[in-house]
Amino acid sequence: GVNGGIIEAHEHGIVTSAALLVSFPALDDAISLARAFPRLSVGLHVNLTIGRPITPWQQVPSLTNISGNFLGLAGFLQRLARGRISTAELSIEIDAQFRRYAETGLPLDFVNGQHHIHLFQPVLNLLAERLKRNRPHMLRLTHEPLRALLPSLHGGLITFPHPKRYLFAFLARRASHALNGLASNDGFIHVDGAAFRRPTSAGASNPFITALRDATGTTNELMCHPGHVDLPLRYLDAYV
């Protein structure tokens, strides 16, 4: 579902890059599609929150539940806050995902994380260390412009962006100071349903269009999640 949606969007000139979840069953299909469409930039989507680790779960027990599955974002952050996530185990699993990506033979254009997990320490430092050894790869950050996070008016109702977007914008700004020269994108724009709404009152503006107009720098990422909804996607993603 997701692989097909990405390629369809790429063929229509909408999507120019995509990140690979190397721990997912559809990896072989994704590799074949990436090779068939070489103009699509590809990178590694580090995953520590959904599905199962590449490493045998017994070797990374702080990252998994008793069934051997990742904990989800909330579960991961709860353990992290309690000091129960092992940095050594994070390093083991991250290395395993980098190795599996290298085995694909695809170029590594950038790195980011499922649920933006790469913004949290110590994951950020572990990734930065690896990328500094293999420049010029880019670590994608979610520093949305502040105007994109302002409330907007639709149908007489004031709507606010999801609270997580404020958190991730803050973490991205903090992360940019820790990269020590490592390449990253200049800007980030979140594409969601609000991006396609028309203003319903005089003087109202679409925050997505405003963010596009305000974009500066040379590399701005517009993040979206194209895909065709199928049963595996419904099972894996609670947002579907």
mmCIF file of C-alpha atoms in Angstrom:
data_model
loop_
_atom_site.group_PDB
_atom_site.id
_atom_site.type_symbol
_atom_site.label_atom_id
_atom_site.label_comp_id
_atom_site.label_asym_id
_atom_site.label_seq_id
_atom_site.Cartn_x
_atom_site.Cartn_y
_atom_site.Cartn_z
ATOM 1 C CA GLY A 1 0.000 0.000 0.000
ATOM 2 C CA VAL A 2 2.612 2.564 1.050
ATOM 3 C CA ASN A 3 5.194 1.573 -1.563
ATOM 4 C CA GLY A 4 2.643 1.875 -4.359
ATOM 5 C CA GLY A 5 1.402 5.226 -3.100
ATOM 6 C CA ILE A 6 4.931 6.650 -2.939
ATOM 7 C CA ILE A 7 5.733 5.603 -6.501
ATOM 8 C CA GLU A 8 2.405 6.901 -7.820
ATOM 9 C CA ALA A 9 3.054 10.268 -6.173
ATOM 10 C CA HIS A 10 6.637 10.265 -7.476
ATOM 11 C CA GLU A 11 5.473 9.601 -11.042
ATOM 12 C CA HIS A 12 3.186 12.635 -10.758
ATOM 13 C CA GLY A 13 6.091 14.834 -9.636
ATOM 14 C CA ILE A 14 4.865 15.220 -6.064
ATOM 15 C CA VAL A 15 7.247 13.023 -4.065
ATOM 16 C CA THR A 16 10.984 13.390 -4.711
ATOM 17 C CA SER A 17 12.402 11.373 -1.811
ATOM 18 C CA ALA A 18 11.355 8.458 0.371
ATOM 19 C CA ALA A 19 12.775 6.747 3.439
ATOM 20 C CA LEU A 20 13.064 2.974 3.772
ATOM 21 C CA LEU A 21 11.884 1.043 6.816
ATOM 22 C CA VAL A 22 14.403 -1.769 6.571
ATOM 23 C CA SER A 23 12.743 -3.838 9.312
ATOM 24 C CA PHE A 24 9.435 -4.188 7.440
ATOM 25 C CA PRO A 25 8.309 -7.145 5.264
ATOM 26 C CA ALA A 26 7.774 -4.955 2.171
ATOM 27 C CA LEU A 27 11.481 -4.049 2.017
ATOM 28 C CA ASP A 28 12.276 -6.197 -1.026
ATOM 29 C CA ASP A 29 9.441 -4.576 -2.982
ATOM 30 C CA ALA A 30 10.668 -1.123 -1.901
ATOM 31 C CA ILE A 31 14.215 -1.923 -3.050
ATOM 32 C CA SER A 32 12.985 -3.051 -6.470
ATOM 33 C CA LEU A 33 10.905 0.088 -6.890
ATOM 34 C CA ALA A 34 13.755 2.357 -5.793
ATOM 35 C CA ARG A 35 16.025 0.744 -8.401
ATOM 36 C CA ALA A 36 13.346 1.108 -11.064
ATOM 37 C CA PHE A 37 12.938 4.833 -10.296
ATOM 38 C CA PRO A 38 16.504 6.121 -9.796
ATOM 39 C CA ARG A 39 15.405 9.774 -9.695
ATOM 40 C CA LEU A 40 13.675 9.071 -6.383
ATOM 41 C CA SER A 41 16.058 10.015 -3.583
ATOM 42 C CA VAL A 42 16.141 7.357 -0.861
ATOM 43 C CA GLY A 43 17.302 7.245 2.742
ATOM 44 C CA LEU A 44 17.066 5.275 5.957
ATOM 45 C CA HIS A 45 14.006 5.616 8.195
ATOM 46 C CA VAL A 46 15.380 4.474 11.545
ATOM 47 C CA ASN A 47 12.662 2.571 13.365
ATOM 48 C CA LEU A 48 12.576 1.985 17.106
ATOM 49 C CA THR A 49 8.843 2.177 17.757
ATOM 50 C CA ILE A 50 6.788 -0.044 15.445
ATOM 51 C CA GLY A 51 6.962 -3.727 14.521
ATOM 52 C CA ARG A 52 9.962 -5.795 15.552
ATOM 53 C CA PRO A 53 13.698 -5.022 15.700
ATOM 54 C CA ILE A 54 16.143 -6.527 13.232
ATOM 55 C CA THR A 55 18.273 -7.653 16.156
ATOM 56 C CA PRO A 56 16.956 -10.705 18.066
ATOM 57 C CA TRP A 57 14.788 -9.120 20.723
ATOM 58 C CA GLN A 58 16.592 -10.990 23.498
ATOM 59 C CA GLN A 59 19.652 -8.843 22.698
ATOM 60 C CA VAL A 60 17.724 -5.571 22.962
ATOM 61 C CA PRO A 61 15.187 -6.194 25.759
ATOM 62 C CA SER A 62 15.022 -2.556 26.864
ATOM 63 C CA LEU A 63 13.613 -1.677 23.426
ATOM 64 C CA THR A 64 10.881 -4.333 23.308
ATOM 65 C CA ASN A 65 7.975 -5.825 25.196
ATOM 66 C CA ILE A 66 7.697 -9.485 26.243
ATOM 67 C CA SER A 67 6.407 -10.375 22.767
ATOM 68 C CA GLY A 68 9.556 -9.024 21.113
ATOM 69 C CA ASN A 69 7.818 -6.017 19.567
ATOM 70 C CA PHE A 70 8.895 -2.400 19.847
ATOM 71 C CA LEU A 71 7.098 -0.409 22.537
ATOM 72 C CA GLY A 72 5.478 2.258 20.390
ATOM 73 C CA LEU A 73 6.397 5.926 20.741
ATOM 74 C CA ALA A 74 4.641 6.419 24.082
ATOM 75 C CA GLY A 75 6.135 3.260 25.558
ATOM 76 C CA PHE A 76 9.603 4.135 24.316
ATOM 77 C CA LEU A 77 9.455 7.641 25.771
ATOM 78 C CA GLN A 78 8.134 6.369 29.104
ATOM 79 C CA ARG A 79 11.065 3.978 29.440
ATOM 80 C CA LEU A 80 13.462 6.656 28.249
ATOM 81 C CA ALA A 81 12.206 9.083 30.903
ATOM 82 C CA ARG A 82 12.761 6.411 33.561
ATOM 83 C CA GLY A 83 16.300 5.687 32.390
ATOM 84 C CA ARG A 84 15.348 2.190 31.263
ATOM 85 C CA ILE A 85 16.426 2.439 27.614
ATOM 86 C CA SER A 86 19.910 1.013 27.119
ATOM 87 C CA THR A 87 22.192 3.177 24.959
ATOM 88 C CA ALA A 88 24.236 0.071 24.138
ATOM 89 C CA GLU A 89 21.113 -1.713 22.884
ATOM 90 C CA LEU A 90 20.087 1.329 20.857
ATOM 91 C CA SER A 91 23.524 1.281 19.242
ATOM 92 C CA ILE A 92 23.187 -2.424 18.409
ATOM 93 C CA GLU A 93 19.807 -2.009 16.708
ATOM 94 C CA ILE A 94 20.740 1.189 14.880
ATOM 95 C CA ASP A 95 23.909 -0.480 13.548
ATOM 96 C CA ALA A 96 21.824 -3.432 12.373
ATOM 97 C CA GLN A 97 19.501 -1.131 10.442
ATOM 98 C CA PHE A 98 22.424 0.717 8.846
ATOM 99 C CA ARG A 99 23.938 -2.617 7.808
ATOM 100 C CA ARG A 100 20.684 -3.840 6.303
ATOM 101 C CA TYR A 101 20.343 -0.596 4.368
ATOM 102 C CA ALA A 102 23.917 -0.946 3.080
ATOM 103 C CA GLU A 103 23.045 -4.453 1.854
ATOM 104 C CA THR A 104 20.384 -2.974 -0.447
ATOM 105 C CA GLY A 105 23.096 -1.321 -2.537
ATOM 106 C CA LEU A 106 21.009 1.864 -2.734
ATOM 107 C CA PRO A 107 22.591 5.284 -2.179
ATOM 108 C CA LEU A 108 22.043 6.710 1.300
ATOM 109 C CA ASP A 109 20.905 10.283 0.709
ATOM 110 C CA PHE A 110 19.547 11.055 4.171
ATOM 111 C CA VAL A 111 18.462 9.624 7.516
ATOM 112 C CA ASN A 112 15.364 10.319 9.579
ATOM 113 C CA GLY A 113 13.264 8.375 12.070
ATOM 114 C CA GLN A 114 9.889 6.720 12.477
ATOM 115 C CA HIS A 115 7.770 8.923 14.766
ATOM 116 C CA HIS A 116 10.707 11.395 14.598
ATOM 117 C CA ILE A 117 12.514 9.236 17.147
ATOM 118 C CA HIS A 118 15.840 10.559 15.854
ATOM 119 C CA LEU A 119 15.181 13.879 17.625
ATOM 120 C CA PHE A 120 15.432 12.324 21.076
ATOM 121 C CA GLN A 121 18.646 11.713 22.948
ATOM 122 C CA PRO A 122 20.597 9.456 22.949
ATOM 123 C CA VAL A 123 19.282 8.430 19.509
ATOM 124 C CA LEU A 124 20.308 11.775 18.008
ATOM 125 C CA ASN A 125 23.920 11.467 19.126
ATOM 126 C CA LEU A 126 24.170 7.849 17.978
ATOM 127 C CA LEU A 127 22.976 8.790 14.497
ATOM 128 C CA ALA A 128 25.156 11.894 14.307
ATOM 129 C CA GLU A 129 28.238 9.814 15.160
ATOM 130 C CA ARG A 130 27.512 7.391 12.326
ATOM 131 C CA LEU A 131 26.727 10.055 9.761
ATOM 132 C CA LYS A 132 29.865 12.046 10.545
ATOM 133 C CA ARG A 133 31.891 9.000 9.526
ATOM 134 C CA ASN A 134 30.024 8.819 6.198
ATOM 135 C CA ARG A 135 29.445 12.362 4.995
ATOM 136 C CA PRO A 136 27.747 14.042 3.151
ATOM 137 C CA HIS A 137 24.556 12.305 4.297
ATOM 138 C CA MET A 138 21.849 14.548 5.696
ATOM 139 C CA LEU A 139 19.957 14.138 8.946
ATOM 140 C CA ARG A 140 16.430 15.394 8.362
ATOM 141 C CA LEU A 141 15.051 17.677 11.075
ATOM 142 C CA THR A 142 11.496 18.845 11.737
ATOM 143 C CA HIS A 143 12.077 22.538 12.409
ATOM 144 C CA GLU A 144 8.798 23.930 11.136
ATOM 145 C CA PRO A 145 8.517 27.708 10.822
ATOM 146 C CA LEU A 146 6.648 29.211 13.748
ATOM 147 C CA ARG A 147 3.945 30.681 11.526
ATOM 148 C CA ALA A 148 3.019 27.160 10.386
ATOM 149 C CA LEU A 149 2.228 26.296 14.002
ATOM 150 C CA LEU A 150 -0.179 29.176 14.559
ATOM 151 C CA PRO A 151 -3.896 28.387 15.009
ATOM 152 C CA SER A 152 -6.138 28.828 11.974
ATOM 153 C CA LEU A 153 -9.819 29.576 11.447
ATOM 154 C CA HIS A 154 -12.022 27.066 9.601
ATOM 155 C CA GLY A 155 -15.801 27.175 9.521
ATOM 156 C CA GLY A 156 -15.892 29.614 12.386
ATOM 157 C CA LEU A 157 -13.781 27.335 14.565
ATOM 158 C CA ILE A 158 -10.213 27.938 15.654
ATOM 159 C CA THR A 159 -8.057 24.861 15.035
ATOM 160 C CA PHE A 160 -4.608 24.172 16.388
ATOM 161 C CA PRO A 161 -1.868 21.914 15.002
ATOM 162 C CA HIS A 162 -1.401 18.594 16.776
ATOM 163 C CA PRO A 163 0.539 19.148 20.041
ATOM 164 C CA LYS A 164 3.277 16.769 18.856
ATOM 165 C CA ARG A 165 4.211 19.251 16.136
ATOM 166 C CA TYR A 166 5.141 21.841 18.774
ATOM 167 C CA LEU A 167 7.263 19.251 20.580
ATOM 168 C CA PHE A 168 9.046 18.113 17.436
ATOM 169 C CA ALA A 169 9.708 21.691 16.313
ATOM 170 C CA PHE A 170 11.314 22.412 19.686
ATOM 171 C CA LEU A 171 13.386 19.213 19.600
ATOM 172 C CA ALA A 172 14.546 19.944 16.050
ATOM 173 C CA ARG A 173 15.795 23.385 16.992
ATOM 174 C CA ARG A 174 17.658 21.897 19.925
ATOM 175 C CA ALA A 175 19.036 19.099 17.746
ATOM 176 C CA SER A 176 20.362 21.524 15.127
ATOM 177 C CA HIS A 177 22.731 22.953 17.746
ATOM 178 C CA ALA A 178 24.082 19.475 18.534
ATOM 179 C CA LEU A 179 24.956 18.463 14.964
ATOM 180 C CA ASN A 180 28.280 20.323 14.860
ATOM 181 C CA GLY A 181 28.265 20.970 11.137
ATOM 182 C CA LEU A 182 26.471 17.800 10.051
ATOM 183 C CA ALA A 183 24.243 18.529 7.058
ATOM 184 C CA SER A 184 20.517 18.953 7.606
ATOM 185 C CA ASN A 185 17.570 20.508 5.808
ATOM 186 C CA ASP A 186 17.014 24.257 6.143
ATOM 187 C CA GLY A 187 13.278 23.988 6.699
ATOM 188 C CA PHE A 188 10.449 21.540 7.245
ATOM 189 C CA ILE A 189 6.768 21.794 6.364
ATOM 190 C CA HIS A 190 4.213 19.291 7.587
ATOM 191 C CA VAL A 191 1.570 18.372 5.005
ATOM 192 C CA ASP A 192 -1.722 17.254 6.564
ATOM 193 C CA GLY A 193 -5.414 17.655 5.889
ATOM 194 C CA ALA A 194 -5.318 21.330 6.814
ATOM 195 C CA ALA A 195 -3.020 21.960 3.857
ATOM 196 C CA PHE A 196 -5.913 21.379 1.465
ATOM 197 C CA ARG A 197 -8.583 23.448 3.201
ATOM 198 C CA ARG A 198 -9.649 26.768 1.777
ATOM 199 C CA PRO A 199 -10.012 29.718 4.148
ATOM 200 C CA THR A 200 -13.649 30.085 5.171
ATOM 201 C CA SER A 201 -13.590 33.692 6.315
ATOM 202 C CA ALA A 202 -12.245 36.989 5.052
ATOM 203 C CA GLY A 203 -8.669 37.550 6.085
ATOM 204 C CA ALA A 204 -8.092 33.894 7.018
ATOM 205 C CA SER A 205 -5.066 32.167 5.557
ATOM 206 C CA ASN A 206 -3.999 28.610 4.968
ATOM 207 C CA PRO A 207 -1.036 27.885 7.304
ATOM 208 C CA PHE A 208 0.457 25.474 4.769
ATOM 209 C CA ILE A 209 0.499 28.097 1.994
ATOM 210 C CA THR A 210 1.891 30.634 4.453
ATOM 211 C CA ALA A 211 4.690 28.231 5.384
ATOM 212 C CA LEU A 212 5.564 27.704 1.712
ATOM 213 C CA ARG A 213 5.796 31.434 1.140
ATOM 214 C CA ASP A 214 7.961 31.871 4.224
ATOM 215 C CA ALA A 215 10.367 29.044 3.366
ATOM 216 C CA THR A 216 14.010 30.099 3.203
ATOM 217 C CA GLY A 217 17.317 28.365 2.542
ATOM 218 C CA THR A 218 18.128 25.843 -0.159
ATOM 219 C CA THR A 219 16.614 22.602 1.190
ATOM 220 C CA ASN A 220 13.089 22.505 2.553
ATOM 221 C CA GLU A 221 11.312 19.232 3.219
ATOM 222 C CA LEU A 222 7.566 18.873 2.731
ATOM 223 C CA MET A 223 6.636 15.789 4.736
ATOM 224 C CA CYS A 224 3.665 13.663 3.721
ATOM 225 C CA HIS A 225 2.603 10.022 4.007
ATOM 226 C CA PRO A 226 1.333 8.816 0.613
ATOM 227 C CA GLY A 227 -0.073 5.322 0.369
ATOM 228 C CA HIS A 228 -3.001 3.107 -0.527
ATOM 229 C CA VAL A 229 -4.764 1.801 2.563
ATOM 230 C CA ASP A 230 -4.629 -1.987 2.783
ATOM 231 C CA LEU A 231 -4.951 -4.500 5.609
ATOM 232 C CA PRO A 232 -1.235 -4.557 6.582
ATOM 233 C CA LEU A 233 -1.226 -0.749 6.812
ATOM 234 C CA ARG A 234 -4.398 -0.722 8.935
ATOM 235 C CA TYR A 235 -2.767 -3.241 11.275
ATOM 236 C CA LEU A 236 0.530 -1.376 11.610
ATOM 237 C CA ASP A 237 -0.582 2.251 11.749
ATOM 238 C CA ALA A 238 -3.153 3.500 14.232
ATOM 239 C CA TYR A 239 -3.606 6.721 12.244
ATOM 240 C CA VAL A 240 -5.207 4.927 9.274
#
